[in-house]
Structure formats: structure tokens, C-alpha cells
Amino acid sequence: MAATTRTPVLAGNWKMYKTVQETVAYLNEFKILVQYTEGCEIVIAPAFPALAAAADAVRGSRIRIAAQNFHWESEGAFTGEVSAPMLRAAGCSDVIIGHSERRQYFGETDETVNRRVLAALEAGLRPIVCVGETLDQREANQTKDVLLRQIDGGLVSLTPESMSPIIVAYEPVWAIGTGRTATPEIAEEAHQILRDRIRENLGPETAEALRILYGGSVRPANIQGLMARPGIDGGLIGGASLDPASMAAMIHYRS
Ligand code: PGA
């Protein structure tokens, strides 16, 4: 499969922003702004309390709703947690897994990323698996090792078949929320490392079909340069996704 056949994915990661009322107001405005958009997938990841209302608000549109995390068990005595089947029932189709903020503040490891990936697939949720190096790791020339460790560890026991829904997001930690975007060259180099590894592990077809998104200070002003790179298949966008006009502008990056 040629690289150009990969449908771009633009995903907004809202982190711990927006109440249920703010979420619905945003989506009612946003869905009109993107109603005639074709040729890319649109994903919005609101906070847990707003997921069901978000799914209702986008029903009948092309917008997909993602959660930002979940527990890998399907139910049980895990106070404060939510499961993949619960997210499905709330109307989510996608879930972000292993975001660097989860790794940094909430003890997420490659092993727990892998458990979540397997549980998401089992429940019919599409995983968006995040990887990326810190500034210290980049400066110590460890970027490649870190990416390989994260991609191998996060995707243990996947096959070409089970891998097919998965999306990977390369998010260098030093670029997240800092205004310091990776250059398209830096991003593409990292994407190549990841795609090459998937090729080695799971074969050329799986590698060519895999969507790899870039995340880290993506904005309307820089998305075109990033998306011009053949190895970059979309964006995972935090801060700049919180405003509907800004998110819509990025979705319309070609025009
Ligand atoms: P940012 O966040 O766009 O605000 O840098 C990206 C992310 O954390 O997914």
C-alpha cells in the first residue's frame, strides 16, 4: 500500500479542560464548521464526565469521540476507574493510551500501555498509542532507544491483524504544551524509526498502513508544514484543539 493512501487523522486531546456544558457547546459549533470536510478523520477526546453527552452531540456527524485513559479490567473493585466496555457504552470509539502526562504523573509504563491496548481492542475501541522522548533523553542521544522500547513494550503480542485499527502518536515530551514544536524533519525522522520498527516486527503491509500522528504544540500556523511530510499522517493536538475555530482551521489545513 502506498503511503498516500493513509487517511489523515486529526485528533483533539482536551486533557482536563471543559465541563459537560462547555463540551456540548463546542461540539455544536464545531460540527457545523467541519460538516463538509472530507478526506480526514476527526477525533475529539473530552474529559470522562462529558463523554456520553459528547457522543450524543456528534451523532450523525463524522466526528469520533475518544476517551483519554481507562483501566484494562472490564469491571471490578477499582475505585475511581472506568473500563473499556463502559467507554464503548458511553459512545466512545477511540481511546488515547500512554500519553506522556499519564506516564509522568500517573505511573503509566510500557507494560500498562500494553495491557490497555489489548483491553481496548477486546472491547472494540481504537487505541491511539502515544510514545515520545523527554528533552533529557533527546539531548543524551537516546531518542531512538526510547522510541523502540516504548513501541515494542506497548505493542507486545500484537499481530498484523490485531494491529490494524491501532494508531500511534509520536509526541516528544519537550514539545507538549511548550510552544516548541518539533520541526517537520525531526518529527519525520522519529516517525520513520517507528514505522521501520513496525515493519521489522509485523511486516511491510502493517507498517505502510499504520497511521502515525505527530503531537506537541501543533497549531494552525504549523500544521501544514508537518502534514506535508509523507510519513506524518495527522496530529494529536492539545491546547490548539480547545477552540472550535482553531481545531476546524487545522482540519482544513489543505485549504
Ligand atoms: P499540545 O498537547 O498540543 O498542547 O502541545 C499535545 C498533547 O499533549 O497531546
Short mmCIF file of C-alpha atoms and ligand atoms in Angstrom, two decimals:
data_model
loop_
_atom_site.label_atom_id
_atom_site.label_comp_id
_atom_site.label_asym_id
_atom_site.label_seq_id
_atom_site.Cartn_x
_atom_site.Cartn_y
_atom_site.Cartn_z
CA MET A 1 0.00 0.00 0.00
CA ALA A 2 1.40 3.42 -0.91
CA ALA A 3 1.87 5.93 1.87
CA THR A 4 -0.56 8.35 0.26
CA THR A 5 -3.49 6.01 0.83
CA ARG A 6 -3.37 6.53 4.58
CA THR A 7 -6.31 8.70 5.63
CA PRO A 8 -5.09 11.53 7.89
CA VAL A 9 -6.39 11.69 11.45
CA LEU A 10 -6.76 14.98 13.32
CA ALA A 11 -7.39 14.35 16.99
CA GLY A 12 -8.01 16.88 19.76
CA ASN A 13 -6.84 15.89 23.23
CA TRP A 14 -8.69 18.13 25.64
CA LYS A 15 -6.90 16.89 28.76
CA MET A 16 -8.57 18.19 31.95
CA TYR A 17 -10.43 21.02 30.26
CA LYS A 18 -14.15 21.67 29.61
CA THR A 19 -17.23 20.75 31.58
CA VAL A 20 -20.06 18.80 30.01
CA GLN A 21 -21.84 22.06 29.13
CA GLU A 22 -18.71 23.52 27.55
CA THR A 23 -18.14 20.29 25.63
CA VAL A 24 -21.62 20.26 24.12
CA ALA A 25 -21.45 23.98 23.22
CA TYR A 26 -18.09 23.42 21.49
CA LEU A 27 -19.28 20.39 19.56
CA ASN A 28 -22.48 22.07 18.40
CA GLU A 29 -20.39 24.86 16.91
CA PHE A 30 -17.58 22.64 15.67
CA LYS A 31 -19.71 20.08 13.87
CA ILE A 32 -21.10 22.84 11.64
CA LEU A 33 -17.58 24.09 10.88
CA VAL A 34 -16.45 20.65 9.73
CA GLN A 35 -19.70 19.30 8.26
CA TYR A 36 -18.45 19.29 4.64
CA THR A 37 -14.96 18.10 5.46
CA GLU A 38 -13.80 15.01 3.66
CA GLY A 39 -10.57 13.11 3.39
CA CYS A 40 -9.61 13.04 7.04
CA GLU A 41 -10.85 11.52 10.26
CA ILE A 42 -11.74 13.79 13.15
CA VAL A 43 -11.43 12.66 16.77
CA ILE A 44 -12.20 14.66 19.91
CA ALA A 45 -11.17 13.44 23.38
CA PRO A 46 -13.14 15.22 26.12
CA ALA A 47 -12.90 14.53 29.85
CA PHE A 48 -14.75 11.50 31.28
CA PRO A 49 -17.86 13.28 32.61
CA ALA A 50 -18.56 14.76 29.16
CA LEU A 51 -18.09 11.63 27.03
CA ALA A 52 -21.69 10.45 26.81
CA ALA A 53 -23.00 13.95 26.09
CA ALA A 54 -20.23 14.43 23.51
CA ALA A 55 -21.19 11.21 21.75
CA ASP A 56 -24.82 12.37 21.66
CA ALA A 57 -23.83 15.80 20.34
CA VAL A 58 -21.87 14.37 17.38
CA ARG A 59 -24.31 11.60 16.48
CA GLY A 60 -24.88 11.60 12.71
CA SER A 61 -21.62 13.53 12.07
CA ARG A 62 -18.18 12.18 11.16
CA ILE A 63 -16.67 13.23 14.47
CA ARG A 64 -15.39 10.36 16.61
CA ILE A 65 -15.22 10.58 20.38
CA ALA A 66 -12.21 9.28 22.31
CA ALA A 67 -11.51 8.82 26.00
CA GLN A 68 -8.11 9.85 27.37
CA ASN A 69 -7.48 6.78 29.54
CA PHE A 70 -9.23 3.76 31.14
CA HIS A 71 -8.50 0.68 33.23
CA TRP A 72 -7.67 -2.58 31.48
CA GLU A 73 -10.01 -4.73 33.59
CA SER A 74 -13.56 -4.80 32.25
CA GLU A 75 -15.11 -4.37 35.71
CA GLY A 76 -14.26 -4.86 39.37
CA ALA A 77 -13.35 -3.26 42.66
CA PHE A 78 -11.16 -0.47 41.26
CA THR A 79 -12.45 2.69 42.87
CA GLY A 80 -12.16 5.69 40.63
CA GLU A 81 -11.53 3.77 37.43
CA VAL A 82 -13.58 3.25 34.26
CA SER A 83 -13.38 0.32 31.85
CA ALA A 84 -13.24 -0.05 28.07
CA PRO A 85 -16.75 -1.59 27.83
CA MET A 86 -18.07 1.38 29.84
CA LEU A 87 -16.46 3.76 27.36
CA ARG A 88 -17.97 1.88 24.45
CA ALA A 89 -21.38 2.03 26.08
CA ALA A 90 -20.94 5.79 26.58
CA GLY A 91 -20.44 6.18 22.83
CA CYS A 92 -16.63 6.31 22.53
CA SER A 93 -14.99 4.73 19.50
CA ASP A 94 -11.37 5.59 20.31
CA VAL A 95 -9.11 5.89 23.32
CA ILE A 96 -5.77 7.60 23.90
CA ILE A 97 -3.30 5.30 25.65
CA GLY A 98 0.06 6.06 27.26
CA HIS A 99 0.04 9.84 26.94
CA SER A 100 3.25 11.25 28.42
CA GLU A 101 1.23 13.02 31.14
CA ARG A 102 -0.13 9.61 32.17
CA ARG A 103 3.41 8.21 32.15
CA GLN A 104 4.85 11.18 34.06
CA TYR A 105 2.15 11.80 36.68
CA PHE A 106 0.20 8.55 36.97
CA GLY A 107 2.77 5.77 36.73
CA GLU A 108 1.90 4.53 33.24
CA THR A 109 4.55 2.14 31.93
CA ASP A 110 5.04 0.29 28.67
CA GLU A 111 3.57 -2.75 30.38
CA THR A 112 0.38 -0.96 31.43
CA VAL A 113 0.18 0.61 27.98
CA ASN A 114 0.24 -2.89 26.53
CA ARG A 115 -2.49 -4.12 28.88
CA ARG A 116 -4.66 -1.18 27.90
CA VAL A 117 -4.02 -1.69 24.18
CA LEU A 118 -5.13 -5.32 24.42
CA ALA A 119 -8.18 -4.45 26.53
CA ALA A 120 -9.20 -1.63 24.17
CA LEU A 121 -9.05 -3.94 21.16
CA GLU A 122 -11.02 -6.58 23.03
CA ALA A 123 -13.76 -4.03 23.73
CA GLY A 124 -13.77 -2.66 20.17
CA LEU A 125 -12.12 0.66 20.97
CA ARG A 126 -9.47 2.02 18.63
CA PRO A 127 -6.24 2.73 20.52
CA ILE A 128 -4.22 5.89 19.88
CA VAL A 129 -0.92 4.85 21.45
CA CYS A 130 1.42 7.66 22.48
CA VAL A 131 5.20 7.46 22.56
CA GLY A 132 7.91 10.09 22.79
CA GLU A 133 11.20 11.03 24.38
CA THR A 134 11.92 13.66 27.03
CA LEU A 135 14.31 16.54 26.46
CA ASP A 136 16.99 14.83 28.57
CA GLN A 137 16.66 11.67 26.52
CA ARG A 138 16.90 13.61 23.25
CA GLU A 139 19.96 15.51 24.45
CA ALA A 140 21.60 12.25 25.54
CA ASN A 141 21.00 10.79 22.06
CA GLN A 142 18.60 8.22 23.43
CA THR A 143 15.60 9.11 21.27
CA LYS A 144 15.79 6.02 19.09
CA ASP A 145 16.24 3.64 22.03
CA VAL A 146 13.35 5.21 23.92
CA LEU A 147 11.02 5.04 20.94
CA LEU A 148 11.91 1.43 20.21
CA ARG A 149 11.46 0.45 23.85
CA GLN A 150 8.08 2.18 24.04
CA ILE A 151 6.76 0.84 20.75
CA ASP A 152 7.96 -2.72 21.41
CA GLY A 153 6.78 -2.69 25.02
CA GLY A 154 3.43 -1.10 24.28
CA LEU A 155 2.60 -3.44 21.43
CA VAL A 156 3.67 -6.81 22.88
CA SER A 157 1.74 -9.77 21.41
CA LEU A 158 0.08 -7.83 18.62
CA THR A 159 -0.22 -9.46 15.22
CA PRO A 160 -0.65 -7.82 11.80
CA GLU A 161 -4.42 -8.47 12.17
CA SER A 162 -4.83 -7.11 15.69
CA MET A 163 -2.57 -4.17 14.86
CA SER A 164 -4.79 -2.94 12.04
CA PRO A 165 -7.02 -0.50 13.98
CA ILE A 166 -4.15 0.94 16.01
CA ILE A 167 -2.92 4.50 15.58
CA VAL A 168 0.42 5.62 17.01
CA ALA A 169 1.13 9.18 18.10
CA TYR A 170 4.70 10.45 18.33
CA GLU A 171 4.70 13.15 20.97
CA PRO A 172 8.12 14.40 22.08
CA VAL A 173 7.62 15.40 25.70
CA TRP A 174 9.66 18.59 25.22
CA ALA A 175 7.17 19.79 22.62
CA ILE A 176 3.97 19.18 24.58
CA GLY A 177 2.35 22.38 25.81
CA THR A 178 5.64 24.26 25.45
CA GLY A 179 5.08 26.06 22.16
CA ARG A 180 8.25 24.33 20.99
CA THR A 181 7.07 22.20 18.07
CA ALA A 182 9.34 19.56 16.61
CA THR A 183 10.42 20.60 13.13
CA PRO A 184 8.82 18.55 10.37
CA GLU A 185 12.28 16.98 9.85
CA ILE A 186 12.63 15.90 13.48
CA ALA A 187 9.09 14.56 13.54
CA GLU A 188 9.52 12.67 10.31
CA GLU A 189 12.76 11.09 11.48
CA ALA A 190 11.02 9.78 14.58
CA HIS A 191 8.05 8.55 12.55
CA GLN A 192 10.48 6.69 10.31
CA ILE A 193 12.10 4.98 13.30
CA LEU A 194 8.67 3.84 14.46
CA ARG A 195 7.46 2.71 11.05
CA ASP A 196 10.70 0.82 10.40
CA ARG A 197 10.28 -1.00 13.69
CA ILE A 198 6.71 -2.00 12.87
CA ARG A 199 7.99 -3.22 9.50
CA GLU A 200 10.63 -5.35 11.22
CA ASN A 201 8.17 -6.74 13.78
CA LEU A 202 4.96 -7.08 11.80
CA GLY A 203 5.82 -6.78 8.12
CA PRO A 204 5.67 -4.18 5.35
CA GLU A 205 1.91 -4.08 4.87
CA THR A 206 1.21 -3.37 8.51
CA ALA A 207 3.94 -0.72 8.55
CA GLU A 208 2.65 1.04 5.44
CA ALA A 209 -0.96 1.02 6.65
CA LEU A 210 -0.13 2.36 10.14
CA ARG A 211 -1.16 5.95 10.81
CA ILE A 212 1.46 7.80 12.86
CA LEU A 213 0.33 11.16 14.21
CA TYR A 214 2.58 13.94 15.44
CA GLY A 215 1.71 15.75 18.68
CA GLY A 216 3.34 18.59 20.56
CA SER A 217 2.43 22.27 20.08
CA VAL A 218 0.62 21.68 16.79
CA ARG A 219 -1.20 24.88 15.79
CA PRO A 220 -2.96 26.30 12.73
CA ALA A 221 0.32 28.08 11.84
CA ASN A 222 2.48 24.96 11.70
CA ILE A 223 0.18 22.09 10.75
CA GLN A 224 0.67 22.47 7.02
CA GLY A 225 4.44 22.02 7.20
CA LEU A 226 4.02 18.92 9.34
CA MET A 227 1.29 17.39 7.19
CA ALA A 228 3.36 17.98 4.05
CA ARG A 229 5.69 15.21 5.21
CA PRO A 230 4.71 11.84 3.75
CA GLY A 231 5.49 10.00 6.99
CA ILE A 232 3.24 12.23 9.12
CA ASP A 233 -0.37 11.04 8.98
CA GLY A 234 -2.09 13.51 11.26
CA GLY A 235 -1.92 15.36 14.53
CA LEU A 236 -2.75 14.84 18.18
CA ILE A 237 -3.49 18.36 19.28
CA GLY A 238 -3.83 19.63 22.84
CA GLY A 239 -4.05 23.36 23.53
CA ALA A 240 -4.93 24.42 19.98
CA SER A 241 -7.86 21.98 19.86
CA LEU A 242 -9.72 23.73 22.68
CA ASP A 243 -11.14 26.40 20.41
CA PRO A 244 -13.54 25.14 17.72
CA ALA A 245 -12.39 27.62 15.05
CA SER A 246 -8.74 26.74 15.66
CA MET A 247 -9.42 22.99 15.51
CA ALA A 248 -11.52 23.44 12.35
CA ALA A 249 -8.72 25.50 10.77
CA MET A 250 -6.28 22.65 11.39
CA ILE A 251 -8.71 20.13 9.93
CA HIS A 252 -8.88 22.33 6.83
CA TYR A 253 -5.07 22.53 6.67
CA ARG A 254 -5.03 21.88 2.94
CA SER A 255 -7.11 24.96 2.07
P1 PGA B 1 -0.18 20.39 22.95
O1 PGA B 1 -0.52 18.92 23.55
O2 PGA B 1 -0.75 20.42 21.57
O3 PGA B 1 -0.89 21.35 23.89
O4 PGA B 1 1.29 20.53 22.97
C1 PGA B 1 -0.45 17.79 22.74
C2 PGA B 1 -0.80 16.56 23.57
O5 PGA B 1 -0.47 16.52 24.75
O6 PGA B 1 -1.41 15.60 23.06
#
